[in-house]
Amino acid sequence: MKKEEILYLNLILSHAGLGFVIFLMPFLSILYGYAILIFGALYIIKNKNKNNEALMAAAYVVGSEVFLRMTGGNPSYEISKYSVMGFLFIGVVYTGLSKNATPYWLFLLILIPSVILSTAVLNFDTNMRTAIAFNISGPVCLGVASIYNFRRKISLDLMNSILLFMGLPIVTTMVYLIFYAPNIREVITSNASNFEQSGGFGPNQVATILGLGMFIFFSRIVLESKTKFMVILNLILTIVISYRGMLTFSRGGMFTGFFMIILLLLFLYFKSNYKGRVKLNYLLVLFVIAAMTIWTYTSFQTSGLIDKRYANQDASGRTKESKLSGREVVAKNEWETFLKHPFFGVGVAKAVEFRKAETGNKTVSHDEITRMLAEHGTFGILGLLILFFTPLILYLENKFNLYLLCFFVFWLLTINHAAMRIAAPAFVYSLALLNVDFGKVPIKNSKEL
């Protein structure tokens, strides 16, 4: 076995073992959480961010956030977003800011009016600091990460390392979930989102991070597996992560990971020569077989309930009236709130109070787009336009960036079903802004598949 294979296997096994150890001794999750913060900062400082260590440390935080939340390892609920911003700030101290990131400075300025407004309009019994931080930390994290990454030059190898740093804690999450709920048929009794199969945590967030992990390790099959051993190992990781994601019965994250994989394959297919396309065809067949195997096995393990879940049926097979688990009702209410308060909006965190007062529904929004409209008004529209068009303009400048559209789609789909509750959509969006030196990679790698 080559040194590269041994190192990679050790990384995977150590993170898998970490998931098992923390399952046995949950208090170690707290030590793990603090260790990430301490060693992440030291890692950047020691290397003076010469190779963008700040991005790798931030990526590791993003990958570990959901695991630490479900195991109680985070010092505070939003610490991961603040850690991402903190690591990137340390990186800026050594290597400076990206130039010409004006759109994202403007985006951050756009957020200020509604934050100020919310300090005057939130209910007296509302914890103002917590409420505002819960709703604004995601967009602020996105803005800060985007300013750091905007047109920052990195190599393809570094990009793949960043994704690996993000994927390793997801392996830990996967193993923890396996031991947390081993008796699948005893736990799954309906086709609603399943908290037991999500480590006792929110299935939506767990599925989101597992869907991202599914994409990360599939991309490594395509671009980073130079031997059969690496192909098999990454394939196993992709299959098991996908399976655990399916068992959460939360559809958004899995759909998102699936679309990212399709985009990656399509990009490589159209950028490859004839020989590369032939090899991609074999990979596509492998992907289809793996997907069918995962689905069939999951259907068997859940007694067909997963089929009904994705067909939008209840456990009895009746089609549900709502295709989005009632989230469209909240989104409609936020749209109506925007129409009533179109200029400044109602203020950060105020939309849910309006909704509770008008309808009695105090459900927190899962849609970042309608939340931005309701709480930021016209400024929210401007902010969304910046976020939507800037990566697409960058893509027109560099159509060989095979990751850009994948990252953009992850952000866009995730904020429509999980808002920005976790740091992943903010950070992954910012990765789409990097100026990756691919050289001849799309053609070259397709020959090596």
GROMACS .gro file of N, CA and C in nm, residues 145-233:
model
  267
  145ALA      N    1  -1.693   3.545   0.460
  145ALA     CA    2  -1.623   3.440   0.385
  145ALA      C    3  -1.608   3.478   0.238
  146SER      N    4  -1.708   3.544   0.184
  146SER     CA    5  -1.703   3.584   0.042
  146SER      C    6  -1.599   3.693   0.019
  147ILE      N    7  -1.587   3.785   0.114
  147ILE     CA    8  -1.484   3.889   0.103
  147ILE      C    9  -1.346   3.825   0.105
  148TYR      N   10  -1.327   3.726   0.191
  148TYR     CA   11  -1.198   3.657   0.198
  148TYR      C   12  -1.169   3.581   0.068
  149ASN      N   13  -1.269   3.515   0.013
  149ASN     CA   14  -1.247   3.423  -0.100
  149ASN      C   15  -1.257   3.488  -0.237
  150PHE      N   16  -1.315   3.605  -0.247
  150PHE     CA   17  -1.345   3.663  -0.377
  150PHE      C   18  -1.220   3.671  -0.465
  151ARG      N   19  -1.218   3.589  -0.569
  151ARG     CA   20  -1.109   3.583  -0.668
  151ARG      C   21  -0.973   3.554  -0.606
  152ARG      N   22  -0.973   3.494  -0.489
  152ARG     CA   23  -0.846   3.451  -0.428
  152ARG      C   24  -0.794   3.330  -0.505
  153LYS      N   25  -0.668   3.331  -0.545
  153LYS     CA   26  -0.613   3.225  -0.627
  153LYS      C   27  -0.567   3.107  -0.540
  154ILE      N   28  -0.614   2.988  -0.577
  154ILE     CA   29  -0.569   2.866  -0.511
  154ILE      C   30  -0.554   2.757  -0.618
  155SER      N   31  -0.487   2.650  -0.583
  155SER     CA   32  -0.469   2.538  -0.675
  155SER      C   33  -0.584   2.438  -0.660
  156LEU      N   34  -0.599   2.351  -0.758
  156LEU     CA   35  -0.700   2.246  -0.750
  156LEU      C   36  -0.672   2.152  -0.634
  157ASP      N   37  -0.543   2.123  -0.612
  157ASP     CA   38  -0.508   2.035  -0.500
  157ASP      C   39  -0.553   2.094  -0.368
  158LEU      N   40  -0.537   2.225  -0.352
  158LEU     CA   41  -0.580   2.290  -0.228
  158LEU      C   42  -0.732   2.285  -0.216
  159MET      N   43  -0.802   2.306  -0.326
  159MET     CA   44  -0.948   2.298  -0.322
  159MET      C   45  -0.993   2.160  -0.277
  160ASN      N   46  -0.931   2.057  -0.330
  160ASN     CA   47  -0.967   1.921  -0.290
  160ASN      C   48  -0.931   1.894  -0.144
  161SER      N   49  -0.824   1.957  -0.095
  161SER     CA   50  -0.787   1.944   0.046
  161SER      C   51  -0.891   2.013   0.135
  162ILE      N   52  -0.939   2.127   0.091
  162ILE     CA   53  -1.043   2.200   0.165
  162ILE      C   54  -1.168   2.112   0.177
  163LEU      N   55  -1.206   2.050   0.067
  163LEU     CA   56  -1.324   1.962   0.068
  163LEU      C   57  -1.300   1.840   0.158
  164LEU      N   58  -1.178   1.787   0.157
  164LEU     CA   59  -1.148   1.674   0.243
  164LEU      C   60  -1.158   1.714   0.391
  165PHE      N   61  -1.104   1.831   0.425
  165PHE     CA   62  -1.114   1.880   0.563
  165PHE      C   63  -1.260   1.894   0.604
  166MET      N   64  -1.346   1.931   0.511
  166MET     CA   65  -1.489   1.942   0.540
  166MET      C   66  -1.552   1.803   0.552
  167GLY      N   67  -1.502   1.709   0.475
  167GLY     CA   68  -1.563   1.576   0.471
  167GLY      C   69  -1.526   1.486   0.586
  168LEU      N   70  -1.408   1.504   0.644
  168LEU     CA   71  -1.363   1.414   0.751
  168LEU      C   72  -1.457   1.414   0.872
  169PRO      N   73  -1.500   1.530   0.924
  169PRO     CA   74  -1.595   1.528   1.036
  169PRO      C   75  -1.731   1.470   0.998
  170ILE      N   76  -1.763   1.472   0.868
  170ILE     CA   77  -1.889   1.412   0.824
  170ILE      C   78  -1.880   1.260   0.837
  171VAL      N   79  -1.761   1.205   0.817
  171VAL     CA   80  -1.739   1.062   0.843
  171VAL      C   81  -1.765   1.032   0.991
  172THR      N   82  -1.718   1.120   1.079
  172THR     CA   83  -1.742   1.106   1.222
  172THR      C   84  -1.892   1.106   1.251
  173THR      N   85  -1.963   1.198   1.189
  173THR     CA   86  -2.109   1.206   1.204
  173THR      C   87  -2.176   1.078   1.160
  174MET      N   88  -2.135   1.027   1.046
  174MET     CA   89  -2.193   0.904   0.990
  174MET      C   90  -2.177   0.787   1.087
  175VAL      N   91  -2.058   0.769   1.140
  175VAL     CA   92  -2.031   0.657   1.231
  175VAL      C   93  -2.112   0.674   1.360
  176TYR      N   94  -2.118   0.795   1.412
  176TYR     CA   95  -2.196   0.820   1.533
  176TYR      C   96  -2.343   0.783   1.511
  177LEU      N   97  -2.398   0.817   1.396
  177LEU     CA   98  -2.538   0.786   1.366
  177LEU      C   99  -2.561   0.635   1.359
  178ILE      N  100  -2.464   0.563   1.307
  178ILE     CA  101  -2.477   0.417   1.297
  178ILE      C  102  -2.493   0.355   1.435
  179PHE      N  103  -2.417   0.401   1.531
  179PHE     CA  104  -2.424   0.345   1.667
  179PHE      C  105  -2.538   0.404   1.748
  180TYR      N  106  -2.580   0.525   1.713
  180TYR     CA  107  -2.687   0.591   1.789
  180TYR      C  108  -2.820   0.519   1.769
  181ALA      N  109  -2.847   0.475   1.647
  181ALA     CA  110  -2.975   0.408   1.619
  181ALA      C  111  -2.950   0.287   1.531
  182PRO      N  112  -2.899   0.178   1.588
  182PRO     CA  113  -2.865   0.060   1.508
  182PRO      C  114  -2.987  -0.021   1.463
  183ASN      N  115  -3.095  -0.020   1.542
  183ASN     CA  116  -3.214  -0.099   1.510
  183ASN      C  117  -3.312  -0.017   1.426
  184ILE      N  118  -3.286  -0.013   1.298
  184ILE     CA  119  -3.359   0.076   1.209
  184ILE      C  120  -3.509   0.047   1.206
  185ARG      N  121  -3.546  -0.079   1.193
  185ARG     CA  122  -3.689  -0.113   1.179
  185ARG      C  123  -3.768  -0.086   1.306
  186GLU      N  124  -3.700  -0.090   1.420
  186GLU     CA  125  -3.770  -0.061   1.546
  186GLU      C  126  -3.793   0.088   1.563
  187VAL      N  127  -3.705   0.169   1.506
  187VAL     CA  128  -3.712   0.314   1.523
  187VAL      C  129  -3.805   0.379   1.422
  188ILE      N  130  -3.799   0.334   1.297
  188ILE     CA  131  -3.878   0.395   1.190
  188ILE      C  132  -4.017   0.333   1.187
  189THR      N  133  -4.115   0.411   1.233
  189THR     CA  134  -4.254   0.363   1.236
  189THR      C  135  -4.346   0.449   1.151
  190SER      N  136  -4.292   0.558   1.094
  190SER     CA  137  -4.369   0.644   1.004
  190SER      C  138  -4.274   0.700   0.901
  191ASN      N  139  -4.326   0.777   0.807
  191ASN     CA  140  -4.238   0.834   0.705
  191ASN      C  141  -4.217   0.984   0.725
  192ALA      N  142  -4.231   1.029   0.849
  192ALA     CA  143  -4.197   1.167   0.883
  192ALA      C  144  -4.047   1.177   0.907
  193SER      N  145  -3.994   1.299   0.905
  193SER     CA  146  -3.852   1.319   0.934
  193SER      C  147  -3.819   1.253   1.067
  194ASN      N  148  -3.709   1.176   1.068
  194ASN     CA  149  -3.681   1.089   1.180
  194ASN      C  150  -3.568   1.142   1.267
  195PHE      N  151  -3.599   1.180   1.390
  195PHE     CA  152  -3.499   1.234   1.482
  195PHE      C  153  -3.408   1.125   1.536
  196GLU      N  154  -3.459   1.005   1.554
  196GLU     CA  155  -3.376   0.896   1.605
  196GLU      C  156  -3.263   0.863   1.508
  197GLN      N  157  -3.294   0.861   1.380
  197GLN     CA  158  -3.193   0.833   1.279
  197GLN      C  159  -3.106   0.955   1.248
  198SER      N  160  -3.135   1.066   1.315
  198SER     CA  161  -3.058   1.189   1.298
  198SER      C  162  -2.981   1.224   1.424
  199GLY      N  163  -2.955   1.125   1.506
  199GLY     CA  164  -2.879   1.146   1.628
  199GLY      C  165  -2.952   1.227   1.732
  200GLY      N  166  -3.087   1.228   1.726
  200GLY     CA  167  -3.166   1.307   1.820
  200GLY      C  168  -3.166   1.454   1.787
  201PHE      N  169  -3.113   1.490   1.669
  201PHE     CA  170  -3.102   1.630   1.628
  201PHE      C  171  -3.193   1.654   1.508
  202GLY      N  172  -3.195   1.778   1.458
  202GLY     CA  173  -3.282   1.814   1.346
  202GLY      C  174  -3.248   1.737   1.219
  203PRO      N  175  -3.340   1.657   1.168
  203PRO     CA  176  -3.314   1.579   1.046
  203PRO      C  177  -3.277   1.666   0.926
  204ASN      N  178  -3.334   1.785   0.918
  204ASN     CA  179  -3.307   1.873   0.805
  204ASN      C  180  -3.160   1.911   0.799
  205GLN      N  181  -3.104   1.950   0.913
  205GLN     CA  182  -2.964   1.991   0.917
  205GLN      C  183  -2.871   1.870   0.899
  206VAL      N  184  -2.909   1.757   0.957
  206VAL     CA  185  -2.828   1.636   0.943
  206VAL      C  186  -2.824   1.590   0.797
  207ALA      N  187  -2.940   1.590   0.732
  207ALA     CA  188  -2.945   1.549   0.592
  207ALA      C  189  -2.867   1.646   0.504
  208THR      N  190  -2.871   1.774   0.538
  208THR     CA  191  -2.796   1.874   0.461
  208THR      C  192  -2.647   1.845   0.462
  209ILE      N  193  -2.593   1.817   0.581
  209ILE     CA  194  -2.449   1.793   0.590
  209ILE      C  195  -2.411   1.657   0.533
  210LEU      N  196  -2.500   1.559   0.545
  210LEU     CA  197  -2.472   1.427   0.485
  210LEU      C  198  -2.479   1.434   0.333
  211GLY      N  199  -2.573   1.512   0.282
  211GLY     CA  200  -2.580   1.531   0.137
  211GLY      C  201  -2.454   1.596   0.083
  212LEU      N  202  -2.402   1.692   0.159
  212LEU     CA  203  -2.275   1.755   0.120
  212LEU      C  204  -2.162   1.653   0.125
  213GLY      N  205  -2.161   1.568   0.229
  213GLY     CA  206  -2.058   1.464   0.239
  213GLY      C  207  -2.066   1.366   0.123
  214MET      N  208  -2.188   1.333   0.084
  214MET     CA  209  -2.208   1.243  -0.030
  214MET      C  210  -2.140   1.300  -0.154
  215PHE      N  211  -2.157   1.430  -0.178
  215PHE     CA  212  -2.093   1.494  -0.293
  215PHE      C  213  -1.942   1.497  -0.279
  216ILE      N  214  -1.893   1.531  -0.160
  216ILE     CA  215  -1.748   1.543  -0.139
  216ILE      C  216  -1.677   1.413  -0.172
  217PHE      N  217  -1.727   1.301  -0.120
  217PHE     CA  218  -1.655   1.176  -0.141
  217PHE      C  219  -1.680   1.119  -0.281
  218PHE      N  220  -1.793   1.154  -0.342
  218PHE     CA  221  -1.811   1.115  -0.482
  218PHE      C  222  -1.714   1.193  -0.570
  219SER      N  223  -1.696   1.321  -0.541
  219SER     CA  224  -1.602   1.401  -0.620
  219SER      C  225  -1.460   1.346  -0.607
  220ARG      N  226  -1.430   1.288  -0.493
  220ARG     CA  227  -1.296   1.229  -0.475
  220ARG      C  228  -1.282   1.101  -0.557
  221ILE      N  229  -1.392   1.031  -0.580
  221ILE     CA  230  -1.386   0.915  -0.670
  221ILE      C  231  -1.344   0.961  -0.809
  222VAL      N  232  -1.400   1.073  -0.852
  222VAL     CA  233  -1.377   1.123  -0.987
  222VAL      C  234  -1.239   1.187  -1.002
  223LEU      N  235  -1.200   1.268  -0.904
  223LEU     CA  236  -1.084   1.355  -0.922
  223LEU      C  237  -0.962   1.320  -0.837
  224GLU      N  238  -0.980   1.241  -0.730
  224GLU     CA  239  -0.871   1.221  -0.637
  224GLU      C  240  -0.838   1.074  -0.611
  225SER      N  241  -0.900   0.984  -0.682
  225SER     CA  242  -0.875   0.841  -0.660
  225SER      C  243  -0.786   0.787  -0.772
  226LYS      N  244  -0.657   0.777  -0.742
  226LYS     CA  245  -0.561   0.736  -0.844
  226LYS      C  246  -0.539   0.585  -0.846
  227THR      N  247  -0.591   0.515  -0.746
  227THR     CA  248  -0.575   0.370  -0.741
  227THR      C  249  -0.711   0.306  -0.715
  228LYS      N  250  -0.719   0.175  -0.739
  228LYS     CA  251  -0.845   0.104  -0.715
  228LYS      C  252  -0.883   0.107  -0.568
  229PHE      N  253  -0.781   0.102  -0.481
  229PHE     CA  254  -0.808   0.108  -0.338
  229PHE      C  255  -0.879   0.238  -0.301
  230MET      N  256  -0.831   0.349  -0.356
  230MET     CA  257  -0.892   0.479  -0.326
  230MET      C  258  -1.033   0.487  -0.383
  231VAL      N  259  -1.052   0.431  -0.502
  231VAL     CA  260  -1.186   0.430  -0.561
  231VAL      C  261  -1.284   0.354  -0.472
  232ILE      N  262  -1.242   0.235  -0.430
  232ILE     CA  263  -1.330   0.150  -0.347
  232ILE      C  264  -1.359   0.217  -0.213
  233LEU      N  265  -1.257   0.274  -0.149
  233LEU     CA  266  -1.276   0.338  -0.019
  233LEU      C  267  -1.371   0.457  -0.030
   0.00000   0.00000   0.00000
